[in-house]
Every structure is written in C-alpha cells, then in structure tokens.
Amino acid sequence: RRRHTRFKCDWSSDVCSSDLPELTDRELEVLSRLVDGQRVRTMAAELYVSESTVRGHLSSVFRKLGVRSQIELTERFRAERG
C-alpha cells in the first residue's frame, strides 16, 4: 500500500493528503467519494469491491481521523472546503 505523506489532490472533492494522516490511496479515494456524496453501494460497484470492503476502508479512515460517523467525517471536510 502506498501512503500519502506530501501535498497531493487527486480527487474531485479536493480532499488533500497533506491534511490527512497516512491514508492509503484507496482510503483517500473512498473518503473523497464519500465527501462528494456517493453511497457505499455505488462506491463498491464502481471500485469493483464488496460493500464490506468499502466499509472496512471507511472504518480505517474514521480511526485515523478520529471521527465516529460518516456524517461527522463529511461535515468536517465540507466545512474545510468552504
């Protein structure tokens, strides 16, 4: 797994790795899609993985960012985007 450690914005939501602690490429992608309003089922279909896998990535993101829910996570990043 490649971990982000420098500034890089890859996704449409402008979630930037410089603001995030050691997220993998996939975690960053799932986070970006969530912030953009995509549902777990849609993410799973588009990424060719199971819904459980997407939820596992989200769980890792929650732990690393110290949040407890999808709502808390999306509110945090939407507020930062202004």
mmCIF file of N, CA, C and O in Angstrom:
data_model
loop_
_atom_site.group_PDB
_atom_site.id
_atom_site.type_symbol
_atom_site.label_atom_id
_atom_site.label_comp_id
_atom_site.label_asym_id
_atom_site.label_seq_id
_atom_site.Cartn_x
_atom_site.Cartn_y
_atom_site.Cartn_z
ATOM 1 N N ARG A 1 0.832 -1.184 0.000
ATOM 2 C CA ARG A 1 0.000 0.000 0.000
ATOM 3 C C ARG A 1 0.868 1.237 0.000
ATOM 4 O O ARG A 1 1.798 1.334 0.782
ATOM 5 N N ARG A 2 0.532 2.154 -0.840
ATOM 6 C CA ARG A 2 1.253 3.410 -0.865
ATOM 7 C C ARG A 2 0.580 4.382 0.073
ATOM 8 O O ARG A 2 -0.625 4.516 0.084
ATOM 9 N N ARG A 3 1.354 5.044 0.880
ATOM 10 C CA ARG A 3 0.804 6.017 1.821
ATOM 11 C C ARG A 3 1.193 7.417 1.395
ATOM 12 O O ARG A 3 2.295 7.649 0.955
ATOM 13 N N HIS A 4 0.251 8.332 1.547
ATOM 14 C CA HIS A 4 0.497 9.717 1.178
ATOM 15 C C HIS A 4 1.193 10.443 2.321
ATOM 16 O O HIS A 4 0.770 10.361 3.455
ATOM 17 N N THR A 5 2.249 11.157 1.997
ATOM 18 C CA THR A 5 2.935 11.924 3.030
ATOM 19 C C THR A 5 3.216 13.352 2.595
ATOM 20 O O THR A 5 3.761 14.115 3.337
ATOM 21 N N ARG A 6 2.843 13.719 1.370
ATOM 22 C CA ARG A 6 3.054 15.085 0.907
ATOM 23 C C ARG A 6 1.795 15.599 0.249
ATOM 24 O O ARG A 6 0.860 14.864 0.000
ATOM 25 N N PHE A 7 1.795 16.874 -0.058
ATOM 26 C CA PHE A 7 0.629 17.503 -0.653
ATOM 27 C C PHE A 7 0.297 16.879 -2.003
ATOM 28 O O PHE A 7 1.146 16.777 -2.874
ATOM 29 N N LYS A 8 -0.951 16.460 -2.160
ATOM 30 C CA LYS A 8 -1.402 15.892 -3.414
ATOM 31 C C LYS A 8 -2.923 15.866 -3.418
ATOM 32 O O LYS A 8 -3.526 15.326 -2.506
ATOM 33 N N CYS A 9 -3.555 16.461 -4.398
ATOM 34 C CA CYS A 9 -5.012 16.426 -4.542
ATOM 35 C C CYS A 9 -5.344 15.650 -5.794
ATOM 36 O O CYS A 9 -5.093 16.134 -6.891
ATOM 37 N N ASP A 10 -5.880 14.457 -5.635
ATOM 38 C CA ASP A 10 -6.178 13.610 -6.784
ATOM 39 C C ASP A 10 -7.649 13.583 -7.142
ATOM 40 O O ASP A 10 -8.005 13.204 -8.239
ATOM 41 N N TRP A 11 -8.520 13.884 -6.222
ATOM 42 C CA TRP A 11 -9.933 13.578 -6.411
ATOM 43 C C TRP A 11 -10.753 14.840 -6.542
ATOM 44 O O TRP A 11 -10.361 15.912 -6.125
ATOM 45 N N SER A 12 -11.926 14.700 -7.093
ATOM 46 C CA SER A 12 -12.777 15.835 -7.416
ATOM 47 C C SER A 12 -13.183 16.660 -6.203
ATOM 48 O O SER A 12 -13.488 17.826 -6.318
ATOM 49 N N SER A 13 -13.177 16.076 -5.032
ATOM 50 C CA SER A 13 -13.590 16.814 -3.843
ATOM 51 C C SER A 13 -12.468 17.654 -3.256
ATOM 52 O O SER A 13 -12.662 18.368 -2.297
ATOM 53 N N ASP A 14 -11.267 17.557 -3.831
ATOM 54 C CA ASP A 14 -10.108 18.296 -3.319
ATOM 55 C C ASP A 14 -9.748 17.910 -1.893
ATOM 56 O O ASP A 14 -9.281 18.723 -1.111
ATOM 57 N N VAL A 15 -10.010 16.661 -1.532
ATOM 58 C CA VAL A 15 -9.510 16.147 -0.266
ATOM 59 C C VAL A 15 -8.022 15.939 -0.476
ATOM 60 O O VAL A 15 -7.625 15.173 -1.339
ATOM 61 N N CYS A 16 -7.206 16.632 0.280
ATOM 62 C CA CYS A 16 -5.761 16.637 0.033
ATOM 63 C C CYS A 16 -5.025 15.816 1.074
ATOM 64 O O CYS A 16 -5.302 15.917 2.259
ATOM 65 N N SER A 17 -4.065 15.058 0.636
ATOM 66 C CA SER A 17 -3.331 14.185 1.540
ATOM 67 C C SER A 17 -2.470 14.949 2.523
ATOM 68 O O SER A 17 -2.104 14.417 3.555
ATOM 69 N N SER A 18 -2.116 16.206 2.235
ATOM 70 C CA SER A 18 -1.311 16.967 3.185
ATOM 71 C C SER A 18 -2.083 17.208 4.479
ATOM 72 O O SER A 18 -1.493 17.447 5.525
ATOM 73 N N ASP A 19 -3.415 17.145 4.408
ATOM 74 C CA ASP A 19 -4.265 17.386 5.567
ATOM 75 C C ASP A 19 -4.593 16.096 6.314
ATOM 76 O O ASP A 19 -5.282 16.138 7.316
ATOM 77 N N LEU A 20 -4.135 14.965 5.805
ATOM 78 C CA LEU A 20 -4.585 13.681 6.314
ATOM 79 C C LEU A 20 -3.412 12.825 6.772
ATOM 80 O O LEU A 20 -2.375 12.784 6.125
ATOM 81 N N PRO A 21 -3.597 12.115 7.874
ATOM 82 C CA PRO A 21 -2.523 11.278 8.404
ATOM 83 C C PRO A 21 -2.431 9.918 7.712
ATOM 84 O O PRO A 21 -3.317 9.086 7.861
ATOM 85 N N GLU A 22 -1.437 9.717 6.906
ATOM 86 C CA GLU A 22 -1.089 8.388 6.395
ATOM 87 C C GLU A 22 -2.260 7.566 5.867
ATOM 88 O O GLU A 22 -2.435 6.419 6.228
ATOM 89 N N LEU A 23 -3.065 8.147 5.013
ATOM 90 C CA LEU A 23 -4.129 7.375 4.379
ATOM 91 C C LEU A 23 -3.577 6.689 3.137
ATOM 92 O O LEU A 23 -2.762 7.267 2.418
ATOM 93 N N THR A 24 -4.038 5.475 2.895
ATOM 94 C CA THR A 24 -3.633 4.772 1.680
ATOM 95 C C THR A 24 -4.348 5.406 0.487
ATOM 96 O O THR A 24 -5.310 6.173 0.642
ATOM 97 N N ASP A 25 -3.889 5.066 -0.705
ATOM 98 C CA ASP A 25 -4.542 5.571 -1.917
ATOM 99 C C ASP A 25 -6.027 5.217 -1.919
ATOM 100 O O ASP A 25 -6.874 6.041 -2.232
ATOM 101 N N ARG A 26 -6.344 3.993 -1.571
ATOM 102 C CA ARG A 26 -7.741 3.547 -1.596
ATOM 103 C C ARG A 26 -8.566 4.263 -0.526
ATOM 104 O O ARG A 26 -9.701 4.662 -0.773
ATOM 105 N N GLU A 27 -8.004 4.431 0.660
ATOM 106 C CA GLU A 27 -8.721 5.158 1.712
ATOM 107 C C GLU A 27 -9.014 6.587 1.274
ATOM 108 O O GLU A 27 -10.104 7.105 1.494
ATOM 109 N N LEU A 28 -8.043 7.219 0.639
ATOM 110 C CA LEU A 28 -8.232 8.583 0.142
ATOM 111 C C LEU A 28 -9.326 8.626 -0.919
ATOM 112 O O LEU A 28 -10.163 9.529 -0.933
ATOM 113 N N GLU A 29 -9.336 7.634 -1.793
ATOM 114 C CA GLU A 29 -10.357 7.591 -2.836
ATOM 115 C C GLU A 29 -11.744 7.394 -2.247
ATOM 116 O O GLU A 29 -12.700 8.082 -2.626
ATOM 117 N N VAL A 30 -11.874 6.479 -1.295
ATOM 118 C CA VAL A 30 -13.169 6.224 -0.654
ATOM 119 C C VAL A 30 -13.621 7.467 0.117
ATOM 120 O O VAL A 30 -14.787 7.861 0.052
ATOM 121 N N LEU A 31 -12.708 8.111 0.820
ATOM 122 C CA LEU A 31 -13.030 9.335 1.546
ATOM 123 C C LEU A 31 -13.528 10.406 0.583
ATOM 124 O O LEU A 31 -14.549 11.051 0.827
ATOM 125 N N SER A 32 -12.837 10.590 -0.506
ATOM 126 C CA SER A 32 -13.225 11.596 -1.489
ATOM 127 C C SER A 32 -14.619 11.322 -2.037
ATOM 128 O O SER A 32 -15.443 12.229 -2.150
ATOM 129 N N ARG A 33 -14.875 10.084 -2.368
ATOM 130 C CA ARG A 33 -16.188 9.722 -2.912
ATOM 131 C C ARG A 33 -17.286 9.951 -1.869
ATOM 132 O O ARG A 33 -18.380 10.399 -2.199
ATOM 133 N N LEU A 34 -17.000 9.648 -0.611
ATOM 134 C CA LEU A 34 -17.977 9.862 0.450
ATOM 135 C C LEU A 34 -18.280 11.351 0.603
ATOM 136 O O LEU A 34 -19.438 11.755 0.675
ATOM 137 N N VAL A 35 -17.245 12.166 0.628
ATOM 138 C CA VAL A 35 -17.421 13.610 0.770
ATOM 139 C C VAL A 35 -18.194 14.178 -0.415
ATOM 140 O O VAL A 35 -18.971 15.117 -0.264
ATOM 141 N N ASP A 36 -18.016 13.580 -1.582
ATOM 142 C CA ASP A 36 -18.751 14.013 -2.773
ATOM 143 C C ASP A 36 -20.194 13.513 -2.779
ATOM 144 O O ASP A 36 -20.949 13.809 -3.697
ATOM 145 N N GLY A 37 -20.578 12.748 -1.755
ATOM 146 C CA GLY A 37 -21.966 12.316 -1.620
ATOM 147 C C GLY A 37 -22.276 10.934 -2.153
ATOM 148 O O GLY A 37 -23.438 10.527 -2.211
ATOM 149 N N GLN A 38 -21.264 10.187 -2.528
ATOM 150 C CA GLN A 38 -21.503 8.855 -3.075
ATOM 151 C C GLN A 38 -21.845 7.871 -1.954
ATOM 152 O O GLN A 38 -21.296 7.950 -0.863
ATOM 153 N N ARG A 39 -22.739 6.961 -2.233
ATOM 154 C CA ARG A 39 -23.151 5.948 -1.261
ATOM 155 C C ARG A 39 -22.227 4.748 -1.332
ATOM 156 O O ARG A 39 -21.568 4.497 -2.353
ATOM 157 N N VAL A 40 -22.182 3.986 -0.241
ATOM 158 C CA VAL A 40 -21.312 2.814 -0.151
ATOM 159 C C VAL A 40 -21.580 1.840 -1.291
ATOM 160 O O VAL A 40 -20.653 1.330 -1.922
ATOM 161 N N ARG A 41 -22.825 1.584 -1.580
ATOM 162 C CA ARG A 41 -23.182 0.633 -2.641
ATOM 163 C C ARG A 41 -22.615 1.085 -3.997
ATOM 164 O O ARG A 41 -22.069 0.287 -4.757
ATOM 165 N N THR A 42 -22.726 2.359 -4.290
ATOM 166 C CA THR A 42 -22.219 2.897 -5.549
ATOM 167 C C THR A 42 -20.697 2.809 -5.605
ATOM 168 O O THR A 42 -20.114 2.420 -6.626
ATOM 169 N N MET A 43 -20.049 3.182 -4.498
ATOM 170 C CA MET A 43 -18.584 3.090 -4.438
ATOM 171 C C MET A 43 -18.135 1.660 -4.713
ATOM 172 O O MET A 43 -17.211 1.433 -5.491
ATOM 173 N N ALA A 44 -18.775 0.720 -4.044
ATOM 174 C CA ALA A 44 -18.398 -0.688 -4.193
ATOM 175 C C ALA A 44 -18.520 -1.123 -5.658
ATOM 176 O O ALA A 44 -17.607 -1.750 -6.199
ATOM 177 N N ALA A 45 -19.610 -0.762 -6.297
ATOM 178 C CA ALA A 45 -19.816 -1.153 -7.695
ATOM 179 C C ALA A 45 -18.770 -0.517 -8.604
ATOM 180 O O ALA A 45 -18.198 -1.189 -9.472
ATOM 181 N N GLU A 46 -18.496 0.755 -8.406
ATOM 182 C CA GLU A 46 -17.551 1.460 -9.276
ATOM 183 C C GLU A 46 -16.095 1.063 -9.036
ATOM 184 O O GLU A 46 -15.266 1.157 -9.930
ATOM 185 N N LEU A 47 -15.799 0.623 -7.808
ATOM 186 C CA LEU A 47 -14.426 0.213 -7.475
ATOM 187 C C LEU A 47 -14.224 -1.296 -7.619
ATOM 188 O O LEU A 47 -13.126 -1.799 -7.373
ATOM 189 N N TYR A 48 -15.287 -2.010 -7.974
ATOM 190 C CA TYR A 48 -15.234 -3.474 -8.161
ATOM 191 C C TYR A 48 -14.796 -4.200 -6.887
ATOM 192 O O TYR A 48 -13.968 -5.100 -6.920
ATOM 193 N N VAL A 49 -15.371 -3.776 -5.758
ATOM 194 C CA VAL A 49 -15.129 -4.425 -4.471
ATOM 195 C C VAL A 49 -16.476 -4.605 -3.780
ATOM 196 O O VAL A 49 -17.487 -4.067 -4.223
ATOM 197 N N SER A 50 -16.485 -5.332 -2.686
ATOM 198 C CA SER A 50 -17.734 -5.529 -1.948
ATOM 199 C C SER A 50 -18.043 -4.308 -1.081
ATOM 200 O O SER A 50 -17.168 -3.499 -0.776
ATOM 201 N N GLU A 51 -19.297 -4.206 -0.693
ATOM 202 C CA GLU A 51 -19.693 -3.134 0.222
ATOM 203 C C GLU A 51 -18.938 -3.269 1.544
ATOM 204 O O GLU A 51 -18.573 -2.257 2.157
ATOM 205 N N SER A 52 -18.678 -4.495 1.969
ATOM 206 C CA SER A 52 -17.926 -4.729 3.202
ATOM 207 C C SER A 52 -16.512 -4.164 3.105
ATOM 208 O O SER A 52 -15.983 -3.617 4.076
ATOM 209 N N THR A 53 -15.911 -4.291 1.933
ATOM 210 C CA THR A 53 -14.567 -3.752 1.730
ATOM 211 C C THR A 53 -14.584 -2.232 1.832
ATOM 212 O O THR A 53 -13.724 -1.632 2.486
ATOM 213 N N VAL A 54 -15.570 -1.599 1.227
ATOM 214 C CA VAL A 54 -15.687 -0.134 1.314
ATOM 215 C C VAL A 54 -15.877 0.279 2.768
ATOM 216 O O VAL A 54 -15.222 1.208 3.247
ATOM 217 N N ARG A 55 -16.740 -0.428 3.480
ATOM 218 C CA ARG A 55 -16.961 -0.100 4.894
ATOM 219 C C ARG A 55 -15.683 -0.292 5.715
ATOM 220 O O ARG A 55 -15.417 0.458 6.644
ATOM 221 N N GLY A 56 -14.895 -1.296 5.358
ATOM 222 C CA GLY A 56 -13.617 -1.508 6.037
ATOM 223 C C GLY A 56 -12.665 -0.342 5.816
ATOM 224 O O GLY A 56 -11.992 0.113 6.748
ATOM 225 N N HIS A 57 -12.618 0.161 4.587
ATOM 226 C CA HIS A 57 -11.781 1.327 4.294
ATOM 227 C C HIS A 57 -12.277 2.539 5.079
ATOM 228 O O HIS A 57 -11.480 3.288 5.652
ATOM 229 N N LEU A 58 -13.592 2.719 5.113
ATOM 230 C CA LEU A 58 -14.152 3.843 5.863
ATOM 231 C C LEU A 58 -13.845 3.723 7.347
ATOM 232 O O LEU A 58 -13.516 4.710 8.008
ATOM 233 N N SER A 59 -13.916 2.521 7.878
ATOM 234 C CA SER A 59 -13.597 2.301 9.283
ATOM 235 C C SER A 59 -12.157 2.706 9.593
ATOM 236 O O SER A 59 -11.881 3.356 10.609
ATOM 237 N N SER A 60 -11.244 2.362 8.695
ATOM 238 C CA SER A 60 -9.841 2.751 8.869
ATOM 239 C C SER A 60 -9.683 4.261 8.821
ATOM 240 O O SER A 60 -8.938 4.846 9.615
ATOM 241 N N VAL A 61 -10.390 4.899 7.908
ATOM 242 C CA VAL A 61 -10.340 6.362 7.803
ATOM 243 C C VAL A 61 -10.883 6.992 9.082
ATOM 244 O O VAL A 61 -10.281 7.929 9.625
ATOM 245 N N PHE A 62 -12.016 6.495 9.575
ATOM 246 C CA PHE A 62 -12.598 7.023 10.812
ATOM 247 C C PHE A 62 -11.584 6.959 11.952
ATOM 248 O O PHE A 62 -11.397 7.918 12.693
ATOM 249 N N ARG A 63 -10.949 5.794 12.094
ATOM 250 C CA ARG A 63 -9.981 5.594 13.167
ATOM 251 C C ARG A 63 -8.809 6.563 13.037
ATOM 252 O O ARG A 63 -8.412 7.220 13.991
ATOM 253 N N LYS A 64 -8.269 6.676 11.827
ATOM 254 C CA LYS A 64 -7.103 7.533 11.601
ATOM 255 C C LYS A 64 -7.414 9.016 11.785
ATOM 256 O O LYS A 64 -6.561 9.787 12.206
ATOM 257 N N LEU A 65 -8.651 9.413 11.465
ATOM 258 C CA LEU A 65 -9.027 10.822 11.567
ATOM 259 C C LEU A 65 -9.750 11.156 12.863
ATOM 260 O O LEU A 65 -10.080 12.315 13.108
ATOM 261 N N GLY A 66 -10.025 10.146 13.672
ATOM 262 C CA GLY A 66 -10.662 10.385 14.964
ATOM 263 C C GLY A 66 -12.110 10.820 14.875
ATOM 264 O O GLY A 66 -12.563 11.638 15.670
ATOM 265 N N VAL A 67 -12.843 10.278 13.898
ATOM 266 C CA VAL A 67 -14.272 10.573 13.781
ATOM 267 C C VAL A 67 -15.058 9.287 14.014
ATOM 268 O O VAL A 67 -14.496 8.192 13.952
ATOM 269 N N ARG A 68 -16.360 9.442 14.263
ATOM 270 C CA ARG A 68 -17.166 8.272 14.614
ATOM 271 C C ARG A 68 -18.261 7.924 13.611
ATOM 272 O O ARG A 68 -18.904 6.895 13.737
ATOM 273 N N SER A 69 -18.493 8.814 12.634
ATOM 274 C CA SER A 69 -19.583 8.532 11.693
ATOM 275 C C SER A 69 -19.297 9.169 10.336
ATOM 276 O O SER A 69 -18.471 10.067 10.213
ATOM 277 N N GLN A 70 -20.041 8.704 9.334
ATOM 278 C CA GLN A 70 -19.923 9.282 8.004
ATOM 279 C C GLN A 70 -20.357 10.740 8.015
ATOM 280 O O GLN A 70 -19.748 11.589 7.357
ATOM 281 N N ILE A 71 -21.370 11.044 8.791
ATOM 282 C CA ILE A 71 -21.860 12.424 8.878
ATOM 283 C C ILE A 71 -20.778 13.337 9.448
ATOM 284 O O ILE A 71 -20.501 14.408 8.894
ATOM 285 N N GLU A 72 -20.156 12.924 10.542
ATOM 286 C CA GLU A 72 -19.092 13.726 11.153
ATOM 287 C C GLU A 72 -17.938 13.931 10.166
ATOM 288 O O GLU A 72 -17.397 15.028 10.033
ATOM 289 N N LEU A 73 -17.591 12.890 9.464
ATOM 290 C CA LEU A 73 -16.494 12.958 8.508
ATOM 291 C C LEU A 73 -16.817 13.899 7.347
ATOM 292 O O LEU A 73 -16.019 14.777 7.007
ATOM 293 N N THR A 74 -17.991 13.754 6.753
ATOM 294 C CA THR A 74 -18.342 14.608 5.611
ATOM 295 C C THR A 74 -18.507 16.062 6.042
ATOM 296 O O THR A 74 -18.083 16.966 5.321
ATOM 297 N N GLU A 75 -19.089 16.303 7.203
ATOM 298 C CA GLU A 75 -19.234 17.681 7.686
ATOM 299 C C GLU A 75 -17.870 18.332 7.880
ATOM 300 O O GLU A 75 -17.678 19.494 7.543
ATOM 301 N N ARG A 76 -16.934 17.588 8.397
ATOM 302 C CA ARG A 76 -15.594 18.112 8.625
ATOM 303 C C ARG A 76 -14.954 18.572 7.314
ATOM 304 O O ARG A 76 -14.409 19.665 7.220
ATOM 305 N N PHE A 77 -15.022 17.746 6.277
ATOM 306 C CA PHE A 77 -14.364 18.091 5.022
ATOM 307 C C PHE A 77 -15.153 19.092 4.195
ATOM 308 O O PHE A 77 -14.577 19.902 3.495
ATOM 309 N N ARG A 78 -16.460 19.070 4.294
ATOM 310 C CA ARG A 78 -17.243 20.079 3.582
ATOM 311 C C ARG A 78 -17.006 21.456 4.188
ATOM 312 O O ARG A 78 -16.919 22.443 3.477
ATOM 313 N N ALA A 79 -16.875 21.530 5.503
ATOM 314 C CA ALA A 79 -16.595 22.811 6.171
ATOM 315 C C ALA A 79 -15.223 23.344 5.751
ATOM 316 O O ALA A 79 -15.064 24.550 5.536
ATOM 317 N N GLU A 80 -14.244 22.465 5.606
ATOM 318 C CA GLU A 80 -12.898 22.885 5.211
ATOM 319 C C GLU A 80 -12.860 23.378 3.782
ATOM 320 O O GLU A 80 -12.043 24.216 3.436
ATOM 321 N N ARG A 81 -13.756 22.846 2.928
ATOM 322 C CA ARG A 81 -13.793 23.278 1.528
ATOM 323 C C ARG A 81 -14.469 24.619 1.360
ATOM 324 O O ARG A 81 -14.302 25.297 0.377
ATOM 325 N N GLY A 82 -15.264 25.019 2.392
ATOM 326 C CA GLY A 82 -15.941 26.316 2.358
ATOM 327 C C GLY A 82 -17.135 26.256 1.536
ATOM 328 O O GLY A 82 -17.712 26.982 0.937
#
